[in-house]
mmCIF file with all atom_site columns, C-alpha atoms in Angstrom:
data_model
loop_
_atom_site.group_PDB
_atom_site.id
_atom_site.type_symbol
_atom_site.label_atom_id
_atom_site.label_alt_id
_atom_site.label_comp_id
_atom_site.label_asym_id
_atom_site.label_entity_id
_atom_site.label_seq_id
_atom_site.pdbx_PDB_ins_code
_atom_site.Cartn_x
_atom_site.Cartn_y
_atom_site.Cartn_z
_atom_site.occupancy
_atom_site.B_iso_or_equiv
_atom_site.pdbx_formal_charge
_atom_site.auth_seq_id
_atom_site.auth_comp_id
_atom_site.auth_asym_id
_atom_site.auth_atom_id
_atom_site.pdbx_PDB_model_num
ATOM 1   C CA . MET D 1 1   ? 107.645 37.655  93.439  1.00 46.00 ? 1   MET D CA 1
ATOM 2   C CA . LYS D 1 2   ? 105.444 40.502  94.652  1.00 44.00 ? 2   LYS D CA 1
ATOM 3   C CA . LYS D 1 3   ? 104.756 41.681  91.108  1.00 44.00 ? 3   LYS D CA 1
ATOM 4   C CA . ILE D 1 4   ? 104.068 38.125  89.922  1.00 41.00 ? 4   ILE D CA 1
ATOM 5   C CA . SER D 1 5   ? 101.656 37.657  92.798  1.00 46.00 ? 5   SER D CA 1
ATOM 6   C CA . LEU D 1 6   ? 99.891  40.937  92.051  1.00 43.00 ? 6   LEU D CA 1
ATOM 7   C CA . TRP D 1 7   ? 99.582  40.073  88.381  1.00 38.00 ? 7   TRP D CA 1
ATOM 8   C CA . ALA D 1 8   ? 98.045  36.770  89.396  1.00 41.00 ? 8   ALA D CA 1
ATOM 9   C CA . LEU D 1 9   ? 95.535  38.593  91.577  1.00 45.00 ? 9   LEU D CA 1
ATOM 10  C CA . MET D 1 10  ? 94.657  40.898  88.729  1.00 47.00 ? 10  MET D CA 1
ATOM 11  C CA . ALA D 1 11  ? 94.131  37.932  86.413  1.00 42.00 ? 11  ALA D CA 1
ATOM 12  C CA . LEU D 1 12  ? 91.935  36.275  89.048  1.00 44.00 ? 12  LEU D CA 1
ATOM 13  C CA . LEU D 1 13  ? 89.798  39.399  89.394  1.00 49.00 ? 13  LEU D CA 1
ATOM 14  C CA . PHE D 1 14  ? 89.253  39.920  85.703  1.00 45.00 ? 14  PHE D CA 1
ATOM 15  C CA . VAL D 1 15  ? 88.828  36.238  84.873  1.00 43.00 ? 15  VAL D CA 1
ATOM 16  C CA . SER D 1 16  ? 86.025  36.122  87.406  1.00 47.00 ? 16  SER D CA 1
ATOM 17  C CA . CYS D 1 17  ? 84.682  39.302  85.821  1.00 43.00 ? 17  CYS D CA 1
ATOM 18  C CA . TRP D 1 18  ? 84.422  37.703  82.385  1.00 42.00 ? 18  TRP D CA 1
ATOM 19  C CA . LYS D 1 19  ? 83.332  34.302  83.660  1.00 44.00 ? 19  LYS D CA 1
ATOM 20  C CA . ASP D 1 20  ? 80.361  35.721  85.512  1.00 49.00 ? 20  ASP D CA 1
ATOM 21  C CA . LYS D 1 21  ? 79.736  38.362  82.834  1.00 49.00 ? 21  LYS D CA 1
ATOM 22  C CA . SER D 1 22  ? 80.730  40.993  85.392  1.00 54.00 ? 22  SER D CA 1
ATOM 23  C CA . PRO D 1 23  ? 77.605  41.135  87.571  1.00 53.00 ? 23  PRO D CA 1
ATOM 24  C CA . GLU D 1 24  ? 78.744  44.500  88.929  1.00 55.00 ? 24  GLU D CA 1
ATOM 25  C CA . ASP D 1 25  ? 79.298  45.714  85.347  1.00 80.00 ? 25  ASP D CA 1
ATOM 26  C CA . LEU D 1 26  ? 82.764  46.992  86.197  1.00 85.00 ? 26  LEU D CA 1
ATOM 27  C CA . ILE D 1 27  ? 83.763  47.426  82.551  1.00 85.00 ? 27  ILE D CA 1
ATOM 28  C CA . ARG D 1 28  ? 80.740  49.594  81.736  1.00 87.00 ? 28  ARG D CA 1
ATOM 29  C CA . LEU D 1 29  ? 81.271  51.780  84.812  1.00 89.00 ? 29  LEU D CA 1
ATOM 30  C CA . LYS D 1 30  ? 84.947  52.198  83.985  1.00 88.00 ? 30  LYS D CA 1
ATOM 31  C CA . GLU D 1 31  ? 84.023  53.386  80.486  1.00 90.00 ? 31  GLU D CA 1
ATOM 32  C CA . GLN D 1 32  ? 81.433  55.771  81.931  1.00 92.00 ? 32  GLN D CA 1
ATOM 33  C CA . PHE D 1 33  ? 84.081  57.225  84.242  1.00 94.00 ? 33  PHE D CA 1
ATOM 34  C CA . LYS D 1 34  ? 86.549  57.520  81.344  1.00 92.00 ? 34  LYS D CA 1
ATOM 35  C CA . SER D 1 35  ? 83.955  59.349  79.244  1.00 93.00 ? 35  SER D CA 1
ATOM 36  C CA . GLN D 1 36  ? 83.149  61.690  82.137  1.00 95.00 ? 36  GLN D CA 1
ATOM 37  C CA . VAL D 1 37  ? 86.820  62.568  82.598  1.00 94.00 ? 37  VAL D CA 1
ATOM 38  C CA . LYS D 1 38  ? 86.949  63.653  78.964  1.00 94.00 ? 38  LYS D CA 1
ATOM 39  C CA . ALA D 1 39  ? 83.768  65.715  79.392  1.00 94.00 ? 39  ALA D CA 1
ATOM 40  C CA . PHE D 1 40  ? 85.238  67.436  82.469  1.00 95.00 ? 40  PHE D CA 1
ATOM 41  C CA . GLU D 1 41  ? 88.482  68.147  80.612  1.00 94.00 ? 41  GLU D CA 1
ATOM 42  C CA . LYS D 1 42  ? 86.565  69.724  77.707  1.00 94.00 ? 42  LYS D CA 1
ATOM 43  C CA . LYS D 1 43  ? 84.529  71.939  80.046  1.00 94.00 ? 43  LYS D CA 1
ATOM 44  C CA . LYS D 1 44  ? 87.736  72.960  81.856  1.00 94.00 ? 44  LYS D CA 1
ATOM 45  C CA . GLU D 1 45  ? 89.258  74.087  78.559  1.00 93.00 ? 45  GLU D CA 1
ATOM 46  C CA . ASN D 1 46  ? 86.075  75.990  77.660  1.00 92.00 ? 46  ASN D CA 1
ATOM 47  C CA . ALA D 1 47  ? 86.120  77.747  81.033  1.00 92.00 ? 47  ALA D CA 1
ATOM 48  C CA . ASN D 1 48  ? 89.779  78.654  80.568  1.00 91.00 ? 48  ASN D CA 1
ATOM 49  C CA . LYS D 1 49  ? 89.138  80.165  77.114  1.00 91.00 ? 49  LYS D CA 1
ATOM 50  C CA . ASN D 1 50  ? 86.186  82.180  78.369  1.00 90.00 ? 50  ASN D CA 1
ATOM 51  C CA . VAL D 1 51  ? 88.025  83.494  81.429  1.00 91.00 ? 51  VAL D CA 1
ATOM 52  C CA . ASN D 1 52  ? 90.919  84.651  79.260  1.00 89.00 ? 52  ASN D CA 1
ATOM 53  C CA . LYS D 1 53  ? 88.500  86.265  76.806  1.00 88.00 ? 53  LYS D CA 1
ATOM 54  C CA . GLY D 1 54  ? 86.823  87.974  79.752  1.00 89.00 ? 54  GLY D CA 1
ATOM 55  C CA . LEU D 1 55  ? 90.180  89.316  80.914  1.00 85.00 ? 55  LEU D CA 1
ATOM 56  C CA . GLU D 1 56  ? 90.899  90.661  77.441  1.00 85.00 ? 56  GLU D CA 1
ATOM 57  C CA . THR D 1 57  ? 87.582  92.523  77.274  1.00 80.00 ? 57  THR D CA 1
ATOM 58  C CA . LEU D 1 58  ? 88.073  93.829  80.805  1.00 82.00 ? 58  LEU D CA 1
ATOM 59  C CA . ASN D 1 59  ? 91.417  95.346  79.821  1.00 78.00 ? 59  ASN D CA 1
ATOM 60  C CA . ALA D 1 60  ? 89.916  96.655  76.588  1.00 76.00 ? 60  ALA D CA 1
ATOM 61  C CA . LEU D 1 61  ? 87.113  98.265  78.576  1.00 76.00 ? 61  LEU D CA 1
ATOM 62  C CA . LYS D 1 62  ? 89.543  100.063 80.844  1.00 71.00 ? 62  LYS D CA 1
ATOM 63  C CA . SER D 1 63  ? 91.502  101.355 77.853  1.00 71.00 ? 63  SER D CA 1
ATOM 64  C CA . ALA D 1 64  ? 88.335  102.453 76.082  1.00 68.00 ? 64  ALA D CA 1
ATOM 65  C CA . LEU D 1 65  ? 87.084  104.279 79.162  1.00 69.00 ? 65  LEU D CA 1
ATOM 66  C CA . GLU D 1 66  ? 90.409  106.051 79.616  1.00 61.00 ? 66  GLU D CA 1
ATOM 67  C CA . ASP D 1 67  ? 90.122  107.242 76.029  1.00 59.00 ? 67  ASP D CA 1
ATOM 68  C CA . THR D 1 68  ? 86.412  108.012 76.597  1.00 55.00 ? 68  THR D CA 1
ATOM 69  C CA . LYS D 1 69  ? 85.410  105.991 73.533  1.00 50.00 ? 69  LYS D CA 1
ATOM 70  C CA . ASN D 1 70  ? 82.256  103.868 73.057  1.00 57.00 ? 70  ASN D CA 1
ATOM 71  C CA . GLU D 1 71  ? 81.572  103.554 76.784  1.00 62.00 ? 71  GLU D CA 1
ATOM 72  C CA . ASP D 1 72  ? 78.095  102.029 76.560  1.00 68.00 ? 72  ASP D CA 1
ATOM 73  C CA . LYS D 1 73  ? 79.127  99.544  73.879  1.00 72.00 ? 73  LYS D CA 1
ATOM 74  C CA . GLU D 1 74  ? 82.209  98.441  75.798  1.00 72.00 ? 74  GLU D CA 1
ATOM 75  C CA . PHE D 1 75  ? 80.293  97.986  79.053  1.00 77.00 ? 75  PHE D CA 1
ATOM 76  C CA . ALA D 1 76  ? 77.661  95.866  77.322  1.00 78.00 ? 76  ALA D CA 1
ATOM 77  C CA . LYS D 1 77  ? 80.350  93.680  75.762  1.00 81.00 ? 77  LYS D CA 1
ATOM 78  C CA . VAL D 1 78  ? 82.310  93.056  78.936  1.00 81.00 ? 78  VAL D CA 1
ATOM 79  C CA . TYR D 1 79  ? 79.222  92.285  81.011  1.00 84.00 ? 79  TYR D CA 1
ATOM 80  C CA . GLY D 1 80  ? 78.153  89.825  78.330  1.00 84.00 ? 80  GLY D CA 1
ATOM 81  C CA . ASP D 1 81  ? 81.549  88.129  78.294  1.00 86.00 ? 81  ASP D CA 1
ATOM 82  C CA . TRP D 1 82  ? 81.620  87.700  82.057  1.00 87.00 ? 82  TRP D CA 1
ATOM 83  C CA . GLU D 1 83  ? 78.077  86.356  81.997  1.00 88.00 ? 83  GLU D CA 1
ATOM 84  C CA . ARG D 1 84  ? 79.364  83.664  79.612  1.00 89.00 ? 84  ARG D CA 1
ATOM 85  C CA . VAL D 1 85  ? 82.272  83.004  81.977  1.00 90.00 ? 85  VAL D CA 1
ATOM 86  C CA . ASN D 1 86  ? 79.792  82.373  84.767  1.00 91.00 ? 86  ASN D CA 1
ATOM 87  C CA . LYS D 1 87  ? 77.837  79.957  82.569  1.00 92.00 ? 87  LYS D CA 1
ATOM 88  C CA . ARG D 1 88  ? 81.008  78.010  81.709  1.00 93.00 ? 88  ARG D CA 1
ATOM 89  C CA . VAL D 1 89  ? 81.952  77.767  85.379  1.00 93.00 ? 89  VAL D CA 1
ATOM 90  C CA . GLU D 1 90  ? 78.470  76.440  86.188  1.00 95.00 ? 90  GLU D CA 1
ATOM 91  C CA . ASN D 1 91  ? 78.814  73.862  83.394  1.00 94.00 ? 91  ASN D CA 1
ATOM 92  C CA . LEU D 1 92  ? 82.234  72.865  84.707  1.00 95.00 ? 92  LEU D CA 1
ATOM 93  C CA . ASN D 1 93  ? 80.795  72.391  88.185  1.00 96.00 ? 93  ASN D CA 1
ATOM 94  C CA . LYS D 1 94  ? 78.047  70.134  86.792  1.00 96.00 ? 94  LYS D CA 1
ATOM 95  C CA . GLU D 1 95  ? 80.643  67.974  85.022  1.00 96.00 ? 95  GLU D CA 1
ATOM 96  C CA . TYR D 1 96  ? 82.623  67.830  88.263  1.00 96.00 ? 96  TYR D CA 1
ATOM 97  C CA . GLU D 1 97  ? 79.582  66.582  90.198  1.00 97.00 ? 97  GLU D CA 1
ATOM 98  C CA . ASP D 1 98  ? 79.017  63.909  87.528  1.00 96.00 ? 98  ASP D CA 1
ATOM 99  C CA . LEU D 1 99  ? 82.699  62.956  87.676  1.00 96.00 ? 99  LEU D CA 1
ATOM 100 C CA . LYS D 1 100 ? 82.487  62.565  91.443  1.00 96.00 ? 100 LYS D CA 1
ATOM 101 C CA . GLU D 1 101 ? 79.393  60.368  91.132  1.00 96.00 ? 101 GLU D CA 1
ATOM 102 C CA . LYS D 1 102 ? 80.872  58.133  88.436  1.00 95.00 ? 102 LYS D CA 1
ATOM 103 C CA . ALA D 1 103 ? 84.112  57.748  90.395  1.00 95.00 ? 103 ALA D CA 1
ATOM 104 C CA . ALA D 1 104 ? 82.099  56.650  93.443  1.00 95.00 ? 104 ALA D CA 1
ATOM 105 C CA . ASN D 1 105 ? 80.211  54.132  91.288  1.00 93.00 ? 105 ASN D CA 1
ATOM 106 C CA . LEU D 1 106 ? 83.466  52.768  89.890  1.00 92.00 ? 106 LEU D CA 1
ATOM 107 C CA . PHE D 1 107 ? 85.064  52.317  93.310  1.00 93.00 ? 107 PHE D CA 1
ATOM 108 C CA . ALA D 1 108 ? 81.885  50.729  94.688  1.00 93.00 ? 108 ALA D CA 1
ATOM 109 C CA . ALA D 1 109 ? 81.821  48.248  91.793  1.00 91.00 ? 109 ALA D CA 1
ATOM 110 C CA . MET D 1 110 ? 85.488  47.344  92.305  1.00 91.00 ? 110 MET D CA 1
ATOM 111 C CA . GLU D 1 111 ? 84.870  46.885  96.003  1.00 91.00 ? 111 GLU D CA 1
ATOM 112 C CA . THR D 1 112 ? 81.762  44.728  95.466  1.00 90.00 ? 112 THR D CA 1
ATOM 113 C CA . GLN D 1 113 ? 83.521  42.500  92.964  1.00 89.00 ? 113 GLN D CA 1
ATOM 114 C CA . THR D 1 114 ? 86.577  42.184  95.208  1.00 90.00 ? 114 THR D CA 1
ATOM 115 C CA . ASN D 1 115 ? 84.399  41.192  98.183  1.00 90.00 ? 115 ASN D CA 1
ATOM 116 C CA . SER D 1 116 ? 82.853  38.435  96.073  1.00 88.00 ? 116 SER D CA 1
ATOM 117 C CA . LEU D 1 117 ? 86.225  36.662  95.735  1.00 89.00 ? 117 LEU D CA 1
ATOM 118 C CA . SER D 1 118 ? 86.676  33.457  97.720  1.00 89.00 ? 118 SER D CA 1
ATOM 119 C CA . ASP D 1 119 ? 90.443  33.850  98.024  1.00 89.00 ? 119 ASP D CA 1
ATOM 120 C CA . GLU D 1 120 ? 90.929  35.824  101.252 1.00 91.00 ? 120 GLU D CA 1
ATOM 121 C CA . THR D 1 121 ? 94.492  36.842  100.404 1.00 90.00 ? 121 THR D CA 1
ATOM 122 C CA . ALA D 1 122 ? 93.413  38.222  97.044  1.00 89.00 ? 122 ALA D CA 1
ATOM 123 C CA . LYS D 1 123 ? 90.474  39.958  98.662  1.00 91.00 ? 123 LYS D CA 1
ATOM 124 C CA . LYS D 1 124 ? 92.639  41.601  101.310 1.00 92.00 ? 124 LYS D CA 1
ATOM 125 C CA . THR D 1 125 ? 95.308  42.766  98.829  1.00 91.00 ? 125 THR D CA 1
ATOM 126 C CA . LEU D 1 126 ? 92.821  44.187  96.357  1.00 92.00 ? 126 LEU D CA 1
ATOM 127 C CA . SER D 1 127 ? 90.776  45.886  99.068  1.00 93.00 ? 127 SER D CA 1
ATOM 128 C CA . LYS D 1 128 ? 93.893  47.600  100.337 1.00 92.00 ? 128 LYS D CA 1
ATOM 129 C CA . ALA D 1 129 ? 94.739  48.781  96.812  1.00 91.00 ? 129 ALA D CA 1
ATOM 130 C CA . ILE D 1 130 ? 91.211  50.091  96.226  1.00 92.00 ? 130 ILE D CA 1
ATOM 131 C CA . ASN D 1 131 ? 91.128  51.968  99.539  1.00 93.00 ? 131 ASN D CA 1
ATOM 132 C CA . LYS D 1 132 ? 94.496  53.546  98.801  1.00 92.00 ? 132 LYS D CA 1
ATOM 133 C CA . ALA D 1 133 ? 93.356  54.685  95.354  1.00 92.00 ? 133 ALA D CA 1
ATOM 134 C CA . ARG D 1 134 ? 90.029  55.977  96.685  1.00 94.00 ? 134 ARG D CA 1
ATOM 135 C CA . THR D 1 135 ? 91.694  58.035  99.429  1.00 94.00 ? 135 THR D CA 1
ATOM 136 C CA . LYS D 1 136 ? 94.100  59.632  96.960  1.00 94.00 ? 136 LYS D CA 1
ATOM 137 C CA . TYR D 1 137 ? 91.422  60.373  94.395  1.00 95.00 ? 137 TYR D CA 1
ATOM 138 C CA . ASN D 1 138 ? 89.002  61.781  96.963  1.00 96.00 ? 138 ASN D CA 1
ATOM 139 C CA . GLY D 1 139 ? 91.752  64.236  97.900  1.00 96.00 ? 139 GLY D CA 1
ATOM 140 C CA . THR D 1 140 ? 92.015  65.260  94.259  1.00 96.00 ? 140 THR D CA 1
ATOM 141 C CA . LEU D 1 141 ? 88.238  65.746  94.064  1.00 96.00 ? 141 LEU D CA 1
ATOM 142 C CA . ALA D 1 142 ? 88.268  67.923  97.173  1.00 97.00 ? 142 ALA D CA 1
ATOM 143 C CA . ASN D 1 143 ? 90.985  70.141  95.688  1.00 96.00 ? 143 ASN D CA 1
ATOM 144 C CA . THR D 1 144 ? 89.068  70.323  92.416  1.00 96.00 ? 144 THR D CA 1
ATOM 145 C CA . SER D 1 145 ? 85.979  71.567  94.237  1.00 97.00 ? 145 SER D CA 1
ATOM 146 C CA . LYS D 1 146 ? 88.078  74.287  95.885  1.00 97.00 ? 146 LYS D CA 1
ATOM 147 C CA . ALA D 1 147 ? 89.497  75.313  92.496  1.00 96.00 ? 147 ALA D CA 1
ATOM 148 C CA . ILE D 1 148 ? 85.999  75.640  91.024  1.00 96.00 ? 148 ILE D CA 1
ATOM 149 C CA . ASP D 1 149 ? 85.015  77.783  94.013  1.00 96.00 ? 149 ASP D CA 1
ATOM 150 C CA . LYS D 1 150 ? 88.028  79.997  93.267  1.00 95.00 ? 150 LYS D CA 1
ATOM 151 C CA . LEU D 1 151 ? 86.788  80.364  89.690  1.00 94.00 ? 151 LEU D CA 1
ATOM 152 C CA . LYS D 1 152 ? 83.382  81.452  90.981  1.00 94.00 ? 152 LYS D CA 1
ATOM 153 C CA . LEU D 1 153 ? 85.056  83.984  93.264  1.00 94.00 ? 153 LEU D CA 1
ATOM 154 C CA . LEU D 1 154 ? 87.213  85.255  90.403  1.00 91.00 ? 154 LEU D CA 1
ATOM 155 C CA . HIS D 1 155 ? 84.094  85.791  88.294  1.00 91.00 ? 155 HIS D CA 1
ATOM 156 C CA . GLY D 1 156 ? 82.467  87.728  91.126  1.00 91.00 ? 156 GLY D CA 1
ATOM 157 C CA . ASP D 1 157 ? 85.553  89.867  91.605  1.00 90.00 ? 157 ASP D CA 1
ATOM 158 C CA . ALA D 1 158 ? 85.720  90.638  87.876  1.00 88.00 ? 158 ALA D CA 1
ATOM 159 C CA . VAL D 1 159 ? 82.116  91.839  87.863  1.00 88.00 ? 159 VAL D CA 1
ATOM 160 C CA . GLU D 1 160 ? 82.936  94.020  90.878  1.00 88.00 ? 160 GLU D CA 1
ATOM 161 C CA . VAL D 1 161 ? 85.786  95.593  88.915  1.00 85.00 ? 161 VAL D CA 1
ATOM 162 C CA . VAL D 1 162 ? 83.433  96.351  86.033  1.00 84.00 ? 162 VAL D CA 1
ATOM 163 C CA . LYS D 1 163 ? 81.036  98.046  88.439  1.00 83.00 ? 163 LYS D CA 1
ATOM 164 C CA . ALA D 1 164 ? 83.921  100.022 89.909  1.00 83.00 ? 164 ALA D CA 1
ATOM 165 C CA . LEU D 1 165 ? 84.972  101.047 86.410  1.00 81.00 ? 165 LEU D CA 1
ATOM 166 C CA . GLU D 1 166 ? 81.506  102.491 85.816  1.00 77.00 ? 166 GLU D CA 1
ATOM 167 C CA . VAL D 1 167 ? 82.043  104.784 88.784  1.00 77.00 ? 167 VAL D CA 1
ATOM 168 C CA . ALA D 1 168 ? 85.627  105.511 87.720  1.00 75.00 ? 168 ALA D CA 1
ATOM 169 C CA . ALA D 1 169 ? 84.398  106.453 84.250  1.00 73.00 ? 169 ALA D CA 1
ATOM 170 C CA . ALA D 1 170 ? 82.158  109.087 85.773  1.00 71.00 ? 170 ALA D CA 1
ATOM 171 C CA . LEU D 1 171 ? 85.037  110.427 87.844  1.00 71.00 ? 171 LEU D CA 1
ATOM 172 C CA . ASN D 1 172 ? 87.628  109.917 85.092  1.00 68.00 ? 172 ASN D CA 1
ATOM 173 C CA . SER D 1 173 ? 89.948  108.278 87.636  1.00 65.00 ? 173 SER D CA 1
ATOM 174 C CA . PHE D 1 174 ? 91.169  104.731 87.012  1.00 66.00 ? 174 PHE D CA 1
ATOM 175 C CA . ASP D 1 175 ? 94.395  104.357 88.980  1.00 67.00 ? 175 ASP D CA 1
ATOM 176 C CA . ASN D 1 176 ? 92.828  102.583 91.960  1.00 67.00 ? 176 ASN D CA 1
ATOM 177 C CA . ILE D 1 177 ? 91.423  99.846  89.677  1.00 73.00 ? 177 ILE D CA 1
ATOM 178 C CA . ASN D 1 178 ? 94.805  98.603  88.451  1.00 74.00 ? 178 ASN D CA 1
ATOM 179 C CA . ASP D 1 179 ? 95.673  96.467  91.487  1.00 76.00 ? 179 ASP D CA 1
ATOM 180 C CA . GLN D 1 180 ? 92.297  94.720  91.411  1.00 79.00 ? 180 GLN D CA 1
ATOM 181 C CA . MET D 1 181 ? 92.694  93.860  87.733  1.00 80.00 ? 181 MET D CA 1
ATOM 182 C CA . LYS D 1 182 ? 96.219  92.537  88.256  1.00 82.00 ? 182 LYS D CA 1
ATOM 183 C CA . SER D 1 183 ? 94.946  90.356  91.111  1.00 84.00 ? 183 SER D CA 1
ATOM 184 C CA . ILE D 1 184 ? 92.292  88.792  88.883  1.00 86.00 ? 184 ILE D CA 1
ATOM 185 C CA . GLU D 1 185 ? 94.741  88.174  86.033  1.00 85.00 ? 185 GLU D CA 1
ATOM 186 C CA . GLY D 1 186 ? 97.324  86.664  88.377  1.00 88.00 ? 186 GLY D CA 1
ATOM 187 C CA . ARG D 1 187 ? 94.932  84.054  89.774  1.00 91.00 ? 187 ARG D CA 1
ATOM 188 C CA . VAL D 1 188 ? 93.828  82.437  86.511  1.00 90.00 ? 188 VAL D CA 1
ATOM 189 C CA . ASP D 1 189 ? 96.879  80.295  85.694  1.00 92.00 ? 189 ASP D CA 1
ATOM 190 C CA . GLY D 1 190 ? 97.072  78.843  89.208  1.00 93.00 ? 190 GLY D CA 1
ATOM 191 C CA . ILE D 1 191 ? 93.402  77.877  89.231  1.00 94.00 ? 191 ILE D CA 1
ATOM 192 C CA . MET D 1 192 ? 93.630  76.219  85.816  1.00 93.00 ? 192 MET D CA 1
ATOM 193 C CA . GLN D 1 193 ? 96.696  74.258  86.928  1.00 94.00 ? 193 GLN D CA 1
ATOM 194 C CA . GLU D 1 194 ? 94.754  72.991  89.941  1.00 95.00 ? 194 GLU D CA 1
ATOM 195 C CA . LEU D 1 195 ? 91.879  71.893  87.701  1.00 95.00 ? 195 LEU D CA 1
ATOM 196 C CA . ASN D 1 196 ? 94.312  70.161  85.352  1.00 95.00 ? 196 ASN D CA 1
ATOM 197 C CA . VAL D 1 197 ? 95.522  68.003  88.235  1.00 95.00 ? 197 VAL D CA 1
ATOM 198 C CA . ALA D 1 198 ? 92.012  66.550  88.434  1.00 94.00 ? 198 ALA D CA 1
ATOM 199 C CA . VAL D 1 199 ? 92.167  65.588  84.762  1.00 95.00 ? 199 VAL D CA 1
ATOM 200 C CA . VAL D 1 200 ? 95.625  64.022  85.094  1.00 94.00 ? 200 VAL D CA 1
ATOM 201 C CA . GLU D 1 201 ? 94.756  62.058  88.240  1.00 94.00 ? 201 GLU D CA 1
ATOM 202 C CA . SER D 1 202 ? 91.455  60.912  86.724  1.00 94.00 ? 202 SER D CA 1
ATOM 203 C CA . LYS D 1 203 ? 93.215  59.599  83.643  1.00 93.00 ? 203 LYS D CA 1
ATOM 204 C CA . LYS D 1 204 ? 95.712  57.785  85.836  1.00 91.00 ? 204 LYS D CA 1
ATOM 205 C CA . LEU D 1 205 ? 92.846  56.142  87.688  1.00 88.00 ? 205 LEU D CA 1
ATOM 206 C CA . TYR D 1 206 ? 91.298  54.541  84.615  1.00 85.00 ? 206 TYR D CA 1
ATOM 207 C CA . GLU D 1 207 ? 94.631  53.842  82.867  1.00 84.00 ? 207 GLU D CA 1
ATOM 208 C CA . LYS D 1 208 ? 96.403  52.164  85.794  1.00 74.00 ? 208 LYS D CA 1
ATOM 209 C CA . LYS D 1 209 ? 96.080  48.441  86.403  1.00 62.00 ? 209 LYS D CA 1
ATOM 210 C CA . ILE D 1 210 ? 94.567  47.442  89.740  1.00 58.00 ? 210 ILE D CA 1
ATOM 211 C CA . THR D 1 211 ? 97.848  45.716  90.662  1.00 54.00 ? 211 THR D CA 1
ATOM 212 C CA . GLU D 1 212 ? 99.779  48.969  90.262  1.00 59.00 ? 212 GLU D CA 1
ATOM 213 C CA . LEU D 1 213 ? 97.470  50.694  92.729  1.00 56.00 ? 213 LEU D CA 1
ATOM 214 C CA . GLY D 1 214 ? 98.638  48.265  95.411  1.00 52.00 ? 214 GLY D CA 1
ATOM 215 C CA . GLU D 1 215 ? 102.352 48.855  94.963  1.00 53.00 ? 215 GLU D CA 1
#
């Protein structure tokens, strides 16, 4: 009976949406959010590829310096790669800010349309579902922001290692750099997994029916 009732509420919401030509333009905002999720996912993948490329060149630089080969060329390459990493992280952060804005617009539109219903029971049930979904998704957004901050920190730490390698090259002593490089490499997978949660939860948000959010 609960599921039947929830399906009825969903039908009521979307029938009113079509009947009134969706004054809050819920369909358009949902599509905008869906498109933004895909844009964020693409930028996340680009950031991941560039970070891994940066790690490869960082390791190559250390090996080259230990063999005292092509020092200037290798330094120029690795600095350039990590500059591109920084650019990708900045692009990812921009897509995240857009994702956050479009999610807020979507929830506001759902809330406005729900409040326009005359059926108080339907209004109460849908409002509860929307609030539950918003709270969960806002938590995901907060964790995503922290993950992006970790990426920024990782970039900064990598550049610090390159600077340290310049000094080590002059001294021909690289042993104390190993732990720092391992730390950077070990953080990448965890950060990318955290960012992937944002993509998964975002897709769930636009794929789930409003009735399922209330269960």
